[in-house]
Structure formats: structure tokens, C-alpha cells
Amino acid sequence: MAEQVVPWWKRLYFRVAARKPLDQILREGNKTQMKRALGRIDLIAIGIGAIVGTGIFVLTGIAAAENAGPAVIVSFLIAGVVSGLSAFSYSEMASMVPISGSAYTYTYATMGELLGWIIGWDLILEYLVGAATVAVGWSAYVVTFFKDVFSVEFTRKTTQAPVLWDNDALAFKVNHGAYINLPAIFVTLLVTALLIFGIKQATWVNRVVVVVKLIVILLFIFGACKYVDRSNYTPFVPPREGNSFGVKGVFKGTQRVFFAYIGFDAVSTAAQEAKDPQKDLPWGICASLAICTVLYIAVSTVLCGIASYKDLGVASPLTHALEFHDNTRWLRILIELGAICGLTSVILIMLLAQPRIFFAMARDGLFPRIFGRLHHRFKTPYVPTIVSGVVCAVLAGVLPVDILGDMTSVGTLLAFFLVNIGVIIMRYIHPEAQRGFTVPGGPFLIPIPGAAIALVILVLSDGPTIYRLFIWLAIGLLVYAVYGFRYSRVGNPEKWSEEDIAYFQDAGMLESDSEYPEKQSLKSVRSKHTVTSVVEMPEPRHFDVSSGGPNSYTHTGVYELDSPYPVYHK
């Protein structure tokens, strides 16, 4: 027997690097009380509902006008390829860990609690700000629709944000005469109310609006192509001007339109409501991304051909471009109607995904447990849904679309990076786990390029966008230190009794924790630890851990091979 004192920094590392056991994750997911009502077509519709929206109806024009010019077509192509690489990784992880937490749960199971918290906090930014971005675009199309159809013009005071973002000066400026975006607030709260009443009702609405917007997009592609002027494609890559255009502008455009592809990862947040998640989630992710990538490239090609890229920097570029041509009124009206439906479905999916991240984190003890409880009748995470909807409404009411879209894109890129790395780690620590889908070419061929390209595009983002991400993550680390570190179920099992778990009203969680009854009675070990190792058995490595002091006690833990922190067993 050899005795040694474990340094405080090593104890801290073991604590924040603790991984949630995969078998526990799967037990909780399989015994969920959420309604499994989603089939393969529903999941594909969720993906299309989330992807086809802002990218086509809003950001296509802004990315062309401010970043890439006509080469925004290339930006969409690059973003689609990179998203495809990450989609394969998401598909494997979703089929292996079919839990609502999406990238948060995958990271928690592979890289530990701290990185899991970081990506969970990042996903909150991604979905909340993403929904707010789309709500601003929805407002712009509603204003245009009423003008074209009913000749009613809404005042700027109640339909635009009070501030604007100056891309050249990289600073905010006052939008004189505008005070609040009421239509954006209205649609956000309306969708929030719908989501509280049930996943099946929300999915039915999503199916209808997805069909409508696909028809409208095809009408634009084939109806507007006759107005294409090839001179609008010249220069294809405009020369560099300050922070815009040139080759760097193409990549900055890629970073901006990445926002348009985040829908496929929203599919994975519905895992616990899917009928056969291991088989259907990969289908929902990959099929929706493939369909939407083709549509994005087609729409951006036609859009940049019917108007100069310099005229597309508005929140409703498709209808704005058609205004330069005669006899397009009814086509504009149809596009406005399709955009309103399409953007509504995106808001719906974003606000469906966001509360389920809150929900998963609360059940792991990283957020107050009120966020982890389902409504007794509708079986939806109603508290995080309400909180997410209200915060999103506030953001949509006071911030402009371009600043919101940039913030969402960097959050998406960080999630893509960690999920790709997670696939590699899972192949080694859980090679035996059942996978409904496997990334082709082994654990390196696709995940490494996917992670590397996502990281490069993230680094090329505007300085202020990166700063805002770091500020958001710094706030998240403070919240983790104050609450999550102290109350997480993995790191503080002694603080979670059967009554605490029963609060969630989920039999699956009670069954999962019942296999480790010592978790309910062990006291926390916080002072100097004297560790006695038993080296006769190389694995698992057993330790007797004593707290020391006059009221010391002893318990035995096991450092499992896939976790640096003790997981307690009988």
C-alpha cells in the first residue's frame, strides 16, 4: 500500500472532468415520460422547418451585400459541405445517445462536466438568439406583406429595433425613429404558447408550414429565373473593401450563413420524443440537410442574378429584389406568405430545441430543478419553454437581425467542433455501444476535417462577435461556479436524495439512480484527501478515500476507465 496526498488542483480537475456514465444516460432516455410521437417524416420536417427559413428569406441578401457579393453562392456551398461533415457526426452521436440534450449530452458523456456545461451554455445562446433572429425577419416580411396586399404601411416606431449594427465601423448606432419591434415579439410569444400545449400539435403545424414554404421557394426559383441578368454576377468575388468582400469576405459570408444550417442539430433535441430515435434521427438529420443545401444554392444563384448584390442588404431580400422588375406583385405576395409561414416554423423549432437543453441540464443538476419538470398534462418542459420564449421576445424586440445572426453562427460552429471531437472519443471509450448510424471512413476521415474547418471559420469571425461569445461563456462559467459545480448529480451525488429525483416525476430517473443507492447517503469530501491505492488489479482502480479530521469517515469509490472522477458502486 502506498499513501499519497492528492493535490487540490488534481481533485479539481477530476471533479470538472467527471463524465456522466453512458448507461445512466441511456436508461434515463429509454424511460422518459415525454410522449414518443415523432416518426421519420416528422423528424425530416423538423429539420427542414428549422433550416429553410432565415438563410433563404433573410441572410442570403445580407451576406451578399455585406460580405461575399455574388460569391455568397460559394459561401452557401462551403457551409453546406462543412455542415454535412458535422451532420454525419451528429447522426452517429444522436443514434448512440438519443437524449434531448443534443451536443450538451454528447460532450458531457465524452469530455466531462465542464466542457459539457460550456457547450450547453453555448447552445442556449445558439437557439435563443437564433429564434430572435428569425422573429426579426418574420416581422420584416409581415410589414411588406401588409403593404403589398392591403396597402397598409406600419410605422417604423413599432416594427424595427432601436439600434443598428455598422459592419464597417464594427459598432452599434442608433436607429432614429424606431423604438421596438412589436411583430417580432408577438410571433415569439404565440409560438411559445403553442409549444406548451404539446409536441404533436406543434409538429402538425410545422408539417403544414413546411409544405407551404417549399412550394413558395420552388415558385421563386422557377418564376424569377427569367429575370436573371448575367451582368449582376460580375464581379463574382468583389474586391476587398475594409472588412468586406474578397476571399476573406467569402469565408466571412460562410460564417454568417452557417446560421442557416443549424436546423439539423435541432432534430437531435427531439430524440426523447421520437418513436425510433436510433434509426430515424440520422435520417432526419442527413435528409433535411441535403434537401436544404440544394435549395439554398438555387435560391442564392437566382437572387444574385435578378438584382445587384449591393441592393440586397435588407431583411426581406427576395421580395425586395423582385421589386426591380415589372409584373411581379403576385409572386412577391406568394413569397411573402411563404416566408411568413417558413419563418414561423423556424421560430417554432428553435423554441422547441432551446427548452430541451435547459431541461436536460436541469435534470443533471446544472440548472435549478424547476427547469427539469414536465407539465403534468401536456408532458412538455413548460417552465423552460416560458422562460425561453420571454427572453427571446425581448431580444427580438430590441436587436437588429444581422447582429443576432452572427452571434448564433459562432455558437453553432463551436457546437460542431465539439461534436466532431466527441465522435472520436466515443469510438475509443465506448466501442461496444450500439450505434444506429456510423460515420463512414472510420473515426478520423470525416470528424477531423469537420472539426478543423468549423474551427477555422470560427476564428475568421469578426472580433466583436468573438468577444460577445467569450463574454457569454464567461458569464456561463460564473453561473457554473456558483450553481452547477455545487449541485450537479455526477459531481455531488450525496446531495440528491430519492425525493429530489422524484420531483422530476420521471420513473426512468428513479430507476437509474436506484442502482447506486450510496449516492443518496454519501457525504461530500472537501478537505485534504489521503488516497490508498490497491494495485493488484490494474482495472478498475480502487481507492479508499478519507476526509481526515476529528469527524472523518471512510467510503470506497471506483475510478472507472471512462471517468476520472469516482462513480460510486456497492
XYZ file of C-alpha atoms in Angstrom:
570
model
C 0.000 0.000 0.000
C 1.324 3.431 -0.926
C -0.116 6.611 0.530
C -0.108 9.988 -1.136
C -1.902 13.291 -0.739
C -3.874 14.317 -3.813
C -3.173 17.994 -4.640
C -6.149 20.334 -4.695
C -5.692 21.109 -8.378
C -5.843 17.426 -9.266
C -9.002 16.968 -7.196
C -10.494 19.985 -9.005
C -9.536 18.528 -12.380
C -11.066 15.163 -11.516
C -14.204 16.973 -10.430
C -14.792 19.153 -13.517
C -13.680 16.365 -15.896
C -16.231 13.915 -14.482
C -18.202 12.236 -17.261
C -21.805 11.176 -16.995
C -21.919 7.369 -17.449
C -23.347 6.355 -20.801
C -25.504 3.576 -19.345
C -27.163 6.070 -16.996
C -27.869 8.447 -19.904
C -29.458 5.652 -21.920
C -31.599 4.414 -19.008
C -32.987 7.877 -18.394
C -33.692 8.347 -22.087
C -35.411 4.985 -22.539
C -37.698 5.501 -19.536
C -38.685 9.056 -20.427
C -42.175 10.327 -19.607
C -42.157 12.532 -22.709
C -44.543 11.442 -25.459
C -42.865 9.475 -28.273
C -44.973 10.842 -31.109
C -42.460 11.674 -33.872
C -41.804 9.417 -36.860
C -39.159 9.667 -39.594
C -41.171 12.114 -41.733
C -41.809 14.288 -38.666
C -38.075 14.472 -37.936
C -37.203 15.335 -41.539
C -39.907 18.022 -41.433
C -38.425 19.366 -38.182
C -35.032 19.606 -39.886
C -36.419 21.345 -42.965
C -38.615 23.505 -40.762
C -35.586 24.752 -38.855
C -33.104 25.005 -41.738
C -35.198 26.566 -44.509
C -36.063 29.974 -43.221
C -33.733 32.777 -42.279
C -30.930 31.510 -44.529
C -33.095 31.869 -47.631
C -35.553 34.604 -46.701
C -33.217 36.927 -44.757
C -29.480 36.189 -44.563
C -28.976 35.406 -48.266
C -29.253 39.072 -49.178
C -27.385 40.431 -46.160
C -24.419 38.058 -46.646
C -24.246 39.032 -50.346
C -24.478 42.780 -49.700
C -22.054 42.957 -46.779
C -19.663 40.022 -47.102
C -19.329 37.989 -50.289
C -21.229 39.611 -53.176
C -22.456 37.049 -55.754
C -19.890 34.638 -54.274
C -22.403 34.094 -51.471
C -23.281 31.079 -53.637
C -19.825 29.690 -52.762
C -20.356 30.641 -49.119
C -23.509 28.514 -49.030
C -21.701 25.648 -50.761
C -18.816 25.694 -48.257
C -21.205 25.967 -45.327
C -23.226 23.052 -46.712
C -20.157 20.821 -47.088
C -18.871 21.619 -43.607
C -22.338 21.119 -42.161
C -22.514 17.792 -43.982
C -19.324 16.623 -42.256
C -20.741 17.601 -38.897
C -24.129 16.106 -39.787
C -22.504 12.670 -40.055
C -21.011 13.127 -36.591
C -24.326 14.361 -35.175
C -26.062 11.339 -36.721
C -23.722 8.870 -35.030
C -23.925 10.602 -31.666
C -27.714 11.005 -31.868
C -28.215 7.315 -32.723
C -25.872 6.319 -29.906
C -27.098 8.799 -27.269
C -30.748 9.539 -28.182
C -31.302 12.181 -25.498
C -32.836 15.669 -25.737
C -29.616 17.371 -24.651
C -28.065 17.125 -28.136
C -24.419 18.330 -28.228
C -24.550 19.106 -24.497
C -25.233 15.468 -23.572
C -22.707 14.159 -26.118
C -19.981 16.405 -24.706
C -20.865 15.562 -21.084
C -20.507 11.851 -21.866
C -17.192 12.237 -23.717
C -15.270 15.252 -22.403
C -16.609 15.825 -18.921
C -18.868 18.156 -16.991
C -17.091 21.472 -17.538
C -16.960 21.180 -21.332
C -20.484 19.791 -21.256
C -21.599 22.892 -19.380
C -19.763 25.174 -21.834
C -21.432 23.642 -24.883
C -24.819 23.579 -23.118
C -24.470 27.264 -22.283
C -23.367 27.864 -25.872
C -26.453 26.053 -27.205
C -28.646 28.327 -25.107
C -27.112 31.259 -26.989
C -27.494 29.453 -30.319
C -31.187 28.648 -30.049
C -32.372 31.685 -28.115
C -30.636 34.201 -30.345
C -31.429 32.086 -33.398
C -35.150 32.257 -32.718
C -34.878 36.011 -32.103
C -33.076 36.465 -35.441
C -35.839 34.691 -37.311
C -38.527 36.647 -35.473
C -36.965 39.900 -36.726
C -37.028 38.555 -40.296
C -40.648 37.426 -39.799
C -41.559 40.957 -38.764
C -39.980 42.450 -41.907
C -41.927 40.111 -44.195
C -45.211 40.763 -42.363
C -44.729 44.515 -42.819
C -44.035 44.051 -46.544
C -46.978 41.637 -46.921
C -49.470 44.129 -45.483
C -48.052 46.855 -47.710
C -48.344 44.778 -50.904
C -51.703 43.139 -50.203
C -53.663 45.703 -48.196
C -51.680 48.901 -48.907
C -51.164 49.267 -45.172
C -47.849 50.701 -44.026
C -46.796 50.122 -40.419
C -44.784 52.776 -38.650
C -41.059 52.232 -38.069
C -41.593 53.087 -34.412
C -43.139 49.680 -33.667
C -41.617 47.435 -36.360
C -37.853 47.997 -36.094
C -35.154 47.659 -33.450
C -33.937 50.868 -31.769
C -30.301 50.094 -32.666
C -28.437 49.037 -35.839
C -25.061 47.361 -36.414
C -22.483 49.191 -38.554
C -20.425 46.464 -40.256
C -17.652 48.875 -41.346
C -17.231 50.629 -38.009
C -17.972 47.388 -36.098
C -20.163 49.319 -33.693
C -23.816 49.901 -32.786
C -25.593 53.040 -33.901
C -28.996 54.474 -33.029
C -31.875 53.694 -35.394
C -33.629 57.048 -35.153
C -37.404 56.876 -35.145
C -37.563 53.196 -34.128
C -38.396 52.042 -30.600
C -39.430 48.371 -30.556
C -40.251 45.506 -32.929
C -43.745 44.500 -31.846
C -44.482 41.922 -34.623
C -41.332 40.001 -33.655
C -42.418 39.952 -30.022
C -45.930 38.839 -30.982
C -44.883 35.804 -33.053
C -42.375 34.684 -30.422
C -44.958 34.646 -27.650
C -47.547 32.983 -29.920
C -45.187 30.112 -30.778
C -44.204 29.764 -27.117
C -47.852 29.260 -26.166
C -48.265 26.608 -28.885
C -45.206 24.666 -27.676
C -46.535 24.480 -24.136
C -49.627 22.580 -25.301
C -47.767 19.608 -26.784
C -45.199 18.293 -29.252
C -47.739 16.610 -31.525
C -49.744 19.784 -32.051
C -46.573 21.746 -32.739
C -45.374 19.078 -35.194
C -48.672 19.156 -37.092
C -48.375 22.928 -37.518
C -44.763 22.509 -38.601
C -45.698 19.969 -41.304
C -48.239 22.342 -42.838
C -45.941 25.371 -42.953
C -43.014 23.286 -44.291
C -45.114 22.194 -47.275
C -46.214 25.788 -47.902
C -42.724 27.254 -47.810
C -41.231 24.538 -50.040
C -43.863 25.279 -52.675
C -43.162 29.013 -52.424
C -39.390 28.541 -52.707
C -39.826 26.483 -55.872
C -42.129 29.190 -57.263
C -39.400 31.786 -56.651
C -36.672 29.679 -58.269
C -38.642 28.917 -61.423
C -40.687 32.121 -61.523
C -37.813 34.588 -61.044
C -35.155 32.872 -63.143
C -36.455 34.616 -66.293
C -35.381 37.958 -64.778
C -31.752 36.889 -64.289
C -29.203 39.333 -65.715
C -25.751 37.753 -66.015
C -24.054 41.120 -65.529
C -25.184 41.006 -61.884
C -22.726 38.146 -61.330
C -19.788 40.424 -62.242
C -17.535 40.714 -60.342
C -18.301 37.341 -58.833
C -15.899 37.997 -55.945
C -15.887 41.792 -55.392
C -12.519 43.368 -54.448
C -11.778 43.794 -50.773
C -13.349 46.848 -49.104
C -12.476 47.282 -45.441
C -13.921 44.291 -43.583
C -15.989 43.101 -46.534
C -15.636 41.157 -49.805
C -12.577 39.496 -51.301
C -11.677 35.911 -50.479
C -11.901 36.638 -46.777
C -15.374 38.033 -47.390
C -16.425 34.702 -48.898
C -15.383 32.930 -45.703
C -16.992 35.598 -43.553
C -20.114 35.058 -45.604
C -19.770 31.347 -44.871
C -19.579 32.108 -41.163
C -22.686 34.267 -41.403
C -24.813 31.824 -43.416
C -23.781 28.975 -41.139
C -26.714 30.184 -39.096
C -28.918 28.823 -41.872
C -27.762 25.244 -41.272
C -28.338 24.877 -37.553
C -31.693 23.203 -38.086
C -30.312 19.696 -38.463
C -28.842 19.699 -34.971
C -32.231 20.832 -33.665
C -33.529 17.440 -34.857
C -31.397 15.734 -32.195
C -33.067 17.705 -29.395
C -36.326 15.848 -30.168
C -34.674 12.459 -29.523
C -36.784 11.592 -26.484
C -39.966 12.277 -28.422
C -39.002 10.133 -31.450
C -40.640 6.727 -31.906
C -37.420 5.014 -33.067
C -34.610 7.510 -32.384
C -31.658 5.258 -33.235
C -32.885 4.693 -36.794
C -34.893 7.817 -37.510
C -32.663 10.564 -36.095
C -29.855 10.003 -38.664
C -32.480 10.109 -41.417
C -33.963 13.324 -40.079
C -30.547 14.990 -39.798
C -28.975 13.962 -43.118
C -32.047 14.097 -45.374
C -33.158 17.529 -44.199
C -29.643 18.963 -44.614
C -29.242 17.560 -48.142
C -32.607 18.942 -49.306
C -31.969 22.365 -47.816
C -28.426 22.732 -49.175
C -29.720 22.279 -52.736
C -32.468 24.846 -52.129
C -30.051 27.387 -50.625
C -27.659 27.257 -53.567
C -30.506 27.505 -56.095
C -32.157 30.475 -54.359
C -28.904 32.415 -53.860
C -27.998 31.874 -57.523
C -31.318 33.278 -58.757
C -31.385 36.101 -56.190
C -27.935 37.442 -57.106
C -28.906 37.242 -60.777
C -32.094 39.312 -60.615
C -30.610 42.234 -58.654
C -27.234 43.732 -57.813
C -25.770 42.357 -54.614
C -25.409 45.956 -53.388
C -29.199 46.268 -53.209
C -29.821 43.108 -51.175
C -28.858 44.271 -47.679
C -32.414 44.242 -46.325
C -34.356 41.901 -44.047
C -36.618 40.745 -46.930
C -34.247 40.421 -49.919
C -36.332 38.095 -52.120
C -39.319 40.418 -52.414
C -37.068 43.478 -52.485
C -35.158 42.086 -55.493
C -38.392 41.367 -57.326
C -39.497 44.995 -56.892
C -36.947 45.938 -59.564
C -38.983 44.004 -62.142
C -42.447 44.588 -63.575
C -45.422 42.269 -63.140
C -44.043 40.553 -60.010
C -46.615 41.726 -57.466
C -48.383 38.382 -57.058
C -45.099 36.488 -56.954
C -43.948 38.852 -54.202
C -47.151 38.272 -52.286
C -46.782 34.489 -52.531
C -43.152 34.710 -51.411
C -44.109 36.943 -48.503
C -46.800 34.471 -47.463
C -44.357 31.560 -47.786
C -41.702 33.478 -45.872
C -44.119 34.226 -43.051
C -45.053 30.526 -42.834
C -41.458 29.397 -43.238
C -40.015 31.716 -40.632
C -42.797 30.750 -38.244
C -41.696 27.110 -38.451
C -38.070 28.079 -37.781
C -39.051 30.015 -34.678
C -41.132 27.032 -33.600
C -38.229 24.561 -33.951
C -35.697 26.868 -32.290
C -38.011 27.402 -29.335
C -38.720 23.675 -29.262
C -34.996 22.881 -29.068
C -33.918 25.521 -26.552
C -36.107 24.432 -23.602
C -34.977 20.819 -24.069
C -31.370 21.896 -23.496
C -32.484 23.657 -20.305
C -34.478 20.538 -19.454
C -31.525 18.148 -19.858
C -29.135 20.386 -17.919
C -31.603 20.855 -15.067
C -32.029 17.091 -14.721
C -28.258 16.800 -14.398
C -28.349 19.373 -11.592
C -26.618 22.136 -13.560
C -29.699 24.377 -13.516
C -32.417 24.768 -10.870
C -34.583 21.654 -10.932
C -37.760 23.580 -11.787
C -36.444 23.627 -15.392
C -36.374 19.825 -15.472
C -40.025 19.132 -14.705
C -42.652 18.219 -17.295
C -46.169 19.628 -17.375
C -48.468 17.107 -15.678
C -50.923 17.118 -18.592
C -49.061 18.098 -21.765
C -45.748 16.337 -20.886
C -43.731 19.295 -22.164
C -40.930 21.188 -20.346
C -43.210 24.142 -19.757
C -41.083 26.265 -17.399
C -38.001 26.489 -19.674
C -40.357 26.977 -22.639
C -41.934 30.023 -20.992
C -38.586 31.477 -19.875
C -37.010 30.920 -23.314
C -39.973 32.489 -25.079
C -39.972 35.617 -22.939
C -36.200 36.177 -23.243
C -36.348 35.560 -26.989
C -39.178 38.073 -27.337
C -37.115 40.730 -25.570
C -34.087 40.115 -27.820
C -36.219 40.158 -30.978
C -37.834 43.412 -29.917
C -34.652 45.456 -29.440
C -31.783 43.977 -31.528
C -31.204 44.003 -35.332
C -31.158 40.832 -37.442
C -27.509 40.898 -38.543
C -26.015 41.119 -35.040
C -28.285 38.330 -33.839
C -27.405 36.087 -36.785
C -23.643 36.487 -36.249
C -23.908 35.564 -32.563
C -25.854 32.417 -33.425
C -23.356 31.320 -36.082
C -20.349 31.312 -33.765
C -22.318 29.285 -31.234
C -23.182 26.762 -33.947
C -19.554 26.445 -35.041
C -18.380 25.732 -31.507
C -21.025 23.017 -31.159
C -19.977 21.449 -34.480
C -16.328 21.385 -33.357
C -17.038 19.595 -30.083
C -19.464 17.057 -31.561
C -16.881 16.015 -34.172
C -14.282 15.549 -31.442
C -16.852 13.667 -29.370
C -17.286 11.026 -32.099
C -13.565 10.246 -31.998
C -13.550 9.957 -28.203
C -16.661 7.759 -28.124
C -15.136 5.315 -30.618
C -12.379 4.630 -28.086
C -14.097 4.799 -24.699
C -17.334 3.086 -25.813
C -16.518 0.934 -28.863
C -19.144 -1.615 -27.788
C -22.050 0.845 -27.639
C -24.933 0.261 -30.035
C -24.978 2.759 -32.904
C -27.860 3.110 -35.322
C -25.547 5.030 -37.668
C -21.749 5.072 -38.006
C -19.700 7.835 -39.633
C -18.214 6.303 -42.804
C -14.449 6.068 -43.170
C -13.577 5.458 -39.542
C -13.272 7.875 -36.608
C -10.862 10.321 -38.307
C -11.637 10.731 -42.031
C -14.734 12.921 -41.575
C -14.720 14.168 -37.936
C -11.238 15.712 -38.078
C -11.861 17.828 -41.228
C -15.304 18.722 -39.863
C -13.812 19.945 -36.588
C -10.884 21.739 -38.257
C -12.993 23.658 -40.803
C -15.536 24.664 -38.159
C -12.688 25.990 -36.007
C -11.135 27.934 -38.909
C -14.425 29.619 -39.814
C -14.995 30.403 -36.140
C -11.576 32.093 -35.899
C -12.301 34.173 -39.029
C -15.395 35.692 -37.399
C -15.475 39.422 -36.623
C -13.642 40.421 -33.461
C -16.749 41.833 -31.751
C -18.662 38.625 -32.494
C -15.922 36.545 -30.860
C -15.782 38.960 -27.929
C -19.505 38.595 -27.371
C -19.133 34.803 -27.428
C -16.336 34.946 -24.842
C -18.354 37.304 -22.651
C -21.317 34.924 -22.840
C -19.100 31.947 -21.956
C -17.514 33.886 -19.086
C -20.981 34.566 -17.678
C -21.720 30.863 -18.090
C -18.593 29.840 -16.170
C -19.623 32.153 -13.341
C -23.083 30.546 -13.231
C -21.451 27.094 -13.257
C -19.132 28.010 -10.388
C -21.974 29.436 -8.305
C -24.589 26.745 -9.006
C -23.753 23.903 -11.400
C -20.462 22.887 -9.734
C -22.180 22.682 -6.343
C -25.336 20.811 -7.340
C -24.557 18.572 -10.327
C -25.750 14.967 -9.918
C -22.488 13.492 -11.217
C -20.179 15.578 -9.030
C -22.394 15.799 -5.936
C -24.378 12.541 -5.741
C -24.727 12.890 -1.975
C -26.898 15.989 -2.455
C -29.534 14.121 -4.461
C -31.994 12.018 -2.498
C -34.817 9.895 -3.871
C -37.186 12.737 -3.019
C -35.104 15.135 -5.111
C -35.190 12.786 -8.097
C -38.907 12.130 -7.576
C -39.514 15.873 -8.017
C -38.986 15.375 -11.751
C -41.867 12.851 -11.803
C -39.862 10.543 -14.075
C -39.707 6.823 -13.289
C -36.692 6.390 -15.546
C -34.547 8.689 -13.416
C -35.603 6.934 -10.192
C -34.779 3.538 -11.691
C -31.413 4.819 -12.887
C -30.362 6.203 -9.524
C -31.659 3.181 -7.607
C -28.729 1.175 -8.929
C -26.407 3.415 -6.935
C -28.086 3.827 -3.528
C -24.893 5.031 -1.905
C -25.301 8.236 -3.893
C -28.105 9.233 -1.583
C -26.165 8.951 1.674
C -22.531 9.746 0.955
C -21.244 12.964 2.474
C -19.120 15.333 0.468
C -15.366 15.033 0.708
C -13.944 18.537 0.649
C -10.763 18.656 2.771
C -7.353 17.031 2.205
C -7.736 13.553 0.736
C -5.441 10.689 1.674
C -5.608 8.125 -1.086
C -4.607 4.492 -0.641
C -4.336 2.683 -3.943
C -4.783 -1.050 -4.431
C -2.547 -2.038 -7.331
C -3.181 -5.778 -7.523
C -5.959 -5.260 -10.105
C -4.952 -2.897 -12.906
C -8.573 -2.034 -13.735
C -10.787 -0.726 -12.380
C -8.582 1.239 -9.967
C -9.997 1.170 -6.403
C -9.429 3.854 -3.797
C -10.242 4.304 -0.103
C -10.887 7.999 0.386
C -10.849 9.505 3.880
C -11.811 13.064 4.662
C -9.439 13.359 7.627
C -10.170 15.433 10.751
C -11.872 14.517 14.027
C -15.199 13.639 12.354
C -13.707 11.752 9.450
C -15.299 8.729 7.816
C -14.344 6.401 5.013
C -16.024 5.253 1.805
C -14.878 3.365 -1.255
C -15.180 4.688 -4.799
C -14.245 3.397 -8.214
C -12.430 5.406 -10.842
C -13.978 3.875 -13.934
C -11.933 3.693 -17.106
C -14.212 6.194 -18.817
C -14.303 8.667 -15.939
C -11.515 10.342 -13.939
C -13.896 11.020 -11.064
C -15.348 8.424 -8.681
C -18.637 6.797 -9.647
C -19.869 5.031 -6.527
C -20.900 1.390 -6.515
C -21.880 -1.179 -3.916
